[in-house]
mmCIF file of C-alpha atoms in Angstrom:
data_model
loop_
_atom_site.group_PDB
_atom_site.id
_atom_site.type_symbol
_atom_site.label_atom_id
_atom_site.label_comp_id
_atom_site.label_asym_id
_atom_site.label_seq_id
_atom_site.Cartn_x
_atom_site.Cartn_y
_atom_site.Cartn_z
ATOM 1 C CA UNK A 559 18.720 58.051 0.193
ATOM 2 C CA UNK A 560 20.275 56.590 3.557
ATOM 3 C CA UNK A 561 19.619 55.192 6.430
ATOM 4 C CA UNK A 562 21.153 53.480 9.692
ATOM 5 C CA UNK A 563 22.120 50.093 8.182
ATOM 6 C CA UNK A 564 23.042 51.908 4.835
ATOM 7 C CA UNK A 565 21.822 52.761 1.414
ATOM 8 C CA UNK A 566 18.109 52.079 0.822
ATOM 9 C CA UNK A 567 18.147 50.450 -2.921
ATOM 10 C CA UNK A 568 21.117 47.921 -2.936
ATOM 11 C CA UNK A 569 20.053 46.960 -6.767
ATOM 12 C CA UNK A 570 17.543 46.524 -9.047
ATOM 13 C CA UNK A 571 17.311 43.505 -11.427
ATOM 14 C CA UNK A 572 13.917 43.005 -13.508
ATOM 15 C CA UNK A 573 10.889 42.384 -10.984
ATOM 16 C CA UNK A 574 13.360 41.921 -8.028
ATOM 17 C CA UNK A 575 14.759 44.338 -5.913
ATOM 18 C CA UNK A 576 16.803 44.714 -2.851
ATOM 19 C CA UNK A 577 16.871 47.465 -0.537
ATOM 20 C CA UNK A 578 17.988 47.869 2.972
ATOM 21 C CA UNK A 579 15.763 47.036 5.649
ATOM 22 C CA UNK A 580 14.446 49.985 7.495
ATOM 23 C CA UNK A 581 12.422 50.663 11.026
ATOM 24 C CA UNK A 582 8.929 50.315 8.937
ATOM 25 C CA UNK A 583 10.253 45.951 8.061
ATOM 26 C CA UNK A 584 10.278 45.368 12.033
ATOM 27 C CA UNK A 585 6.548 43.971 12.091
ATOM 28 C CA UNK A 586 6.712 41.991 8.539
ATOM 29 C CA UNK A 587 10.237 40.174 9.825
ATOM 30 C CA UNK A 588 8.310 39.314 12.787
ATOM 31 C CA UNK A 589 5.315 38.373 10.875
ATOM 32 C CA UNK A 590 7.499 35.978 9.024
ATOM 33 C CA UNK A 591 10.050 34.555 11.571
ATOM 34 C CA UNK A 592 6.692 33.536 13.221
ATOM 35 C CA UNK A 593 5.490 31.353 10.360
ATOM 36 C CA UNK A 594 6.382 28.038 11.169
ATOM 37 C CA UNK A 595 6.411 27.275 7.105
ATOM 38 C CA UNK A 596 9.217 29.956 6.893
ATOM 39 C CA UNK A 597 10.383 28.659 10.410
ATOM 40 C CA UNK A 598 10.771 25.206 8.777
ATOM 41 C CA UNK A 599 13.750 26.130 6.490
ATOM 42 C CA UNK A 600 14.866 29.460 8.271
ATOM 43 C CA UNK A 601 15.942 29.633 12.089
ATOM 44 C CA UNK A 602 13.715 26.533 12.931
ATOM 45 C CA UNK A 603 9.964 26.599 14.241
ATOM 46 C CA UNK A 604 11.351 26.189 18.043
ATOM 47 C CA UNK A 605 12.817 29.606 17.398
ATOM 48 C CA UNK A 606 9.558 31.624 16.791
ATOM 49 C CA UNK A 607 10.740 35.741 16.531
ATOM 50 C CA UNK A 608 8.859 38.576 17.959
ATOM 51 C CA UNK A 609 9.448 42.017 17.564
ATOM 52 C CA UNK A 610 12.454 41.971 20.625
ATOM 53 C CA UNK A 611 13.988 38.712 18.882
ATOM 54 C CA UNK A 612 13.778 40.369 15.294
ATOM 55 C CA UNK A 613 15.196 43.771 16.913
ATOM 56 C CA UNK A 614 17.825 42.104 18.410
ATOM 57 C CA UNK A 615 19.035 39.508 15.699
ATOM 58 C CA UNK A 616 18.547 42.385 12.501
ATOM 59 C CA UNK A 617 18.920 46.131 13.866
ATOM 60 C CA UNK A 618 21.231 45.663 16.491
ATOM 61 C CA UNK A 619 24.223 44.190 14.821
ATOM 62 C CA UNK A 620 25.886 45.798 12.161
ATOM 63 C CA UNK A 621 28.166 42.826 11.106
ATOM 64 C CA UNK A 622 26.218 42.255 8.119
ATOM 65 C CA UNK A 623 23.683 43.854 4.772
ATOM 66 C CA UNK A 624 20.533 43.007 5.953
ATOM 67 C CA UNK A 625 17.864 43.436 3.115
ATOM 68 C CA UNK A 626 14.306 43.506 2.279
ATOM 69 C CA UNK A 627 13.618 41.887 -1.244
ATOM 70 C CA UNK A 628 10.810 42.911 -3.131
ATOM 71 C CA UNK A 629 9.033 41.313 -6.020
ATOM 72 C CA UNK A 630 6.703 43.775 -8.197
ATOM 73 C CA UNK A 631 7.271 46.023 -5.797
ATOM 74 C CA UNK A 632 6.126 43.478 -2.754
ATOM 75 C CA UNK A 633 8.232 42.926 -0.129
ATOM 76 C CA UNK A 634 8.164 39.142 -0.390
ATOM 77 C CA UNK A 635 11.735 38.583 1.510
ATOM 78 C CA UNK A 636 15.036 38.522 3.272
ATOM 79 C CA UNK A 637 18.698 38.700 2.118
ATOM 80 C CA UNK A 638 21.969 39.195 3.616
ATOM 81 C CA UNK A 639 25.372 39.307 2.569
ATOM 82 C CA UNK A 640 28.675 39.883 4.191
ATOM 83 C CA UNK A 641 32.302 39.685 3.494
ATOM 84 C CA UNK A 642 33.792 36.565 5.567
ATOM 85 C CA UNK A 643 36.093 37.153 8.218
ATOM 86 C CA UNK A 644 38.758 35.145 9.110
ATOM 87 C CA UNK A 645 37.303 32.917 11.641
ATOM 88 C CA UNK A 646 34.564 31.642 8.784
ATOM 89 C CA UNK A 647 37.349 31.559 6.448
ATOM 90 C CA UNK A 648 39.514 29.148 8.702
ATOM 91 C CA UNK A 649 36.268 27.584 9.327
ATOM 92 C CA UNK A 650 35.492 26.877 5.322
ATOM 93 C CA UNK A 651 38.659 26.077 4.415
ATOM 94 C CA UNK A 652 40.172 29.450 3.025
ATOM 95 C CA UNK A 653 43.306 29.917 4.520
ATOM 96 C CA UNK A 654 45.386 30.337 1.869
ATOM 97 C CA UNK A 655 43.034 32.495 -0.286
ATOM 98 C CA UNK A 656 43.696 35.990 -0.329
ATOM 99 C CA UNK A 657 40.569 37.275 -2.205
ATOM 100 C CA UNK A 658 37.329 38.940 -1.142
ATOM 101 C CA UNK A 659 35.068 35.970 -0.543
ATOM 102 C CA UNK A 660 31.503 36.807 0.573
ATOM 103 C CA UNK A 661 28.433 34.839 2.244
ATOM 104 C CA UNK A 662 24.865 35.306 1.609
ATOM 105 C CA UNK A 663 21.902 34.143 3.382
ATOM 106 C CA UNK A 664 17.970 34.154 2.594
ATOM 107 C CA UNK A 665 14.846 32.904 2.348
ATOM 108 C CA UNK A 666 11.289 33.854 0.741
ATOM 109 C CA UNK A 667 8.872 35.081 3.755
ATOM 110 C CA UNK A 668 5.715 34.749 1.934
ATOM 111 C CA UNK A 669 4.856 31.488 1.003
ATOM 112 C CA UNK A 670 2.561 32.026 -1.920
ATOM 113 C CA UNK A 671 5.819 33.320 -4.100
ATOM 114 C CA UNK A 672 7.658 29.826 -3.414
ATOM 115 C CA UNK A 673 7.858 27.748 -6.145
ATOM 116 C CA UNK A 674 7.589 30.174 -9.067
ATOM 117 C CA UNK A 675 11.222 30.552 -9.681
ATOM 118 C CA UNK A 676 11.678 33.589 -7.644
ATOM 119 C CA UNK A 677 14.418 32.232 -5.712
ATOM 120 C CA UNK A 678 16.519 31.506 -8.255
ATOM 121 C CA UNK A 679 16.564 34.595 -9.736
ATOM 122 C CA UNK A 680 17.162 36.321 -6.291
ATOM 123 C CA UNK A 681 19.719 34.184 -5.994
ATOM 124 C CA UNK A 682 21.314 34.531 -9.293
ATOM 125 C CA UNK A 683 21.003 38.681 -9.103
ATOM 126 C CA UNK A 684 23.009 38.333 -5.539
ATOM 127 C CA UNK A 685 25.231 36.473 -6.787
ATOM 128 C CA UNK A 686 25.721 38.846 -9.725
ATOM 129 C CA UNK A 687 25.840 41.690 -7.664
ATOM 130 C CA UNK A 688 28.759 40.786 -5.302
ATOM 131 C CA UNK A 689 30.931 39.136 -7.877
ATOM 132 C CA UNK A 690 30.366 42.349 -10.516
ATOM 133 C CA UNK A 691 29.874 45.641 -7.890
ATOM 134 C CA UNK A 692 31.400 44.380 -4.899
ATOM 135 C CA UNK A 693 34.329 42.441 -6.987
ATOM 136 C CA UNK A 694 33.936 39.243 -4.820
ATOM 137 C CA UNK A 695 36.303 36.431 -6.057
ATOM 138 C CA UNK A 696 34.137 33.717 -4.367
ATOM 139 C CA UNK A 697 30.536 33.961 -3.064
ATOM 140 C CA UNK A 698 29.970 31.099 -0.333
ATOM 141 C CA UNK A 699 26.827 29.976 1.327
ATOM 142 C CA UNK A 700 26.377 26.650 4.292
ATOM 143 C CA UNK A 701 22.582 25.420 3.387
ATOM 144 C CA UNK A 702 21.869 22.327 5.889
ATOM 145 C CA UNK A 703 22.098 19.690 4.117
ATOM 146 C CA UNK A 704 18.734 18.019 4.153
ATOM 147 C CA UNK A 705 17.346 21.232 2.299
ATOM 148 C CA UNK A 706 16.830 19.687 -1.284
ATOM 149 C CA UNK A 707 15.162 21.994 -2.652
ATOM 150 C CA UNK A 708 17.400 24.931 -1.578
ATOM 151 C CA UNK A 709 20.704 22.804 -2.746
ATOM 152 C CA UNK A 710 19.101 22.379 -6.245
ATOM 153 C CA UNK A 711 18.048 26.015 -6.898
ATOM 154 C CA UNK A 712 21.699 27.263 -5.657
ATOM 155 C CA UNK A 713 23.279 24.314 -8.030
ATOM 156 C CA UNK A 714 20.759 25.571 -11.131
ATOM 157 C CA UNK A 715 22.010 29.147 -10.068
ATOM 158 C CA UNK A 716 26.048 27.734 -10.738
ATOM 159 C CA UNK A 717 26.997 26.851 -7.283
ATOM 160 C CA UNK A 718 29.488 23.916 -6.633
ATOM 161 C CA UNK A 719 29.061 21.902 -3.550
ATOM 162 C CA UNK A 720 33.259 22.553 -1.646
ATOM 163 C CA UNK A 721 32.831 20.682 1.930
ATOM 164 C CA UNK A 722 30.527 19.091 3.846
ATOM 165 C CA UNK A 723 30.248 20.704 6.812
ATOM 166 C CA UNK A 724 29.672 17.921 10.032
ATOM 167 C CA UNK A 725 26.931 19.028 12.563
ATOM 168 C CA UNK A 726 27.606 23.102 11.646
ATOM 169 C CA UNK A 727 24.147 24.540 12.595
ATOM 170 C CA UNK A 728 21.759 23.847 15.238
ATOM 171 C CA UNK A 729 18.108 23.477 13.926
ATOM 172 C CA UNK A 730 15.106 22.380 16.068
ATOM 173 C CA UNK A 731 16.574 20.741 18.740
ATOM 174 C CA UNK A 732 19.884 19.085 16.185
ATOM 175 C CA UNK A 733 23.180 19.648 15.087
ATOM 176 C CA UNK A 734 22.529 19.711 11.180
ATOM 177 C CA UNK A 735 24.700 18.838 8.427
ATOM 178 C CA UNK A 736 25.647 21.512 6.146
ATOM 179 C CA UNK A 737 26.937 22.340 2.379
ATOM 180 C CA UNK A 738 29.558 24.712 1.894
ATOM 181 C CA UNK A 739 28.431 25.617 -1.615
ATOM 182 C CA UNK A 740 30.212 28.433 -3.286
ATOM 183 C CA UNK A 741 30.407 30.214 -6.726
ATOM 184 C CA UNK A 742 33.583 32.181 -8.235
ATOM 185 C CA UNK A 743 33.972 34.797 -9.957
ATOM 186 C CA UNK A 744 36.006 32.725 -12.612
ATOM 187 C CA UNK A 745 32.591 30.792 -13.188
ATOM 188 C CA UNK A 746 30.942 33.952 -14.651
ATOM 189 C CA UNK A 747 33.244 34.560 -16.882
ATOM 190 C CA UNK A 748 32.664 31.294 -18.542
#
């Protein structure tokens, strides 16, 4: 089954999967780009979305795979992945490296699934995914820096911190400090 941003099941792994968003996820990404909990760690709570914002930032670009993930069959999330282009590449340091590197992005939208582990094993399953079906030699991701809690799941999950990156994303009001964290496909093989 297909529809404008692609196919509708990406994968399935256990209790988690990861489908494409579709016309019907318009009002939950609102719903959740509106909670300033989610806000907090995801786009900032000065940048509340409504359903123009949410339209505008996830239907009407096609530079990336924007998902839904689902827990139990819940839609409890957002993922996104994307091979880098040069610009991000030059940007992270990647010059001279001639392999498929990808970036992900993502957060939990419903607060009552935080802290059960859930995130790491979306996290681990992406990861997964784009090293074994998409053949990715690298997957890279830039969490800000202050984000403990995100930095230690993606470390349990086998990502190495590479660079930090100075005053890279702008988050309430500041220039934040990000990680350019990344895990290699040589790393699942051991």
């Amino acid at each position: 089954m297909r529809n404008n941003w692609g196919l509708a099941m990406i994968y399935k792994n256990d209790k988690i999967t990861v489908r494409s968003i579709k016309e019907a996820d318009l009002q939950l990404l609102a719903d959740w780009l509106s909670n300033p909990e989610v806000l907090q760690y995801y786009e900032g709570r000065d940048r509340p979305h409504d359903l123009k914002m949410v339209r505008e930032r996830f239907y009407l670009k096609d530079d990336e795979t924007r998902c839904i993930v689902e827990y139990e069959g819940q839609a409890i999330g957002y993922i996104q992945f994307y091979p880098l282009e040069k610009d991000s590449r030059r940007e992270y340091g990647y010059t001279d490296t001639d392999g498929s590197i990808y970036g992900t992005d993502q957060f939990i939208g419903e607060p009552r699934y935080w802290n059960r582990g859930i995130g790491k094993k979306l996290v681990r399953s992406m990861r997964d995914y784009l090293i074994h079906q998409r053949k990715a030699d690298k997957v890279v991701m830039d969490p800000q820096a202050w984000n403990d809690r995100a930095l230690a799941c993606y470390e349990q999950c086998g990502f190495i911190k590479k660079k930090l990156l100075k005053q890279h994303e702008l988050h309430e009001g500041q220039l934040r400090d990000c990680w350019l964290i990344e895990y290699t496909a040589e790393s699942a093989l051991s």
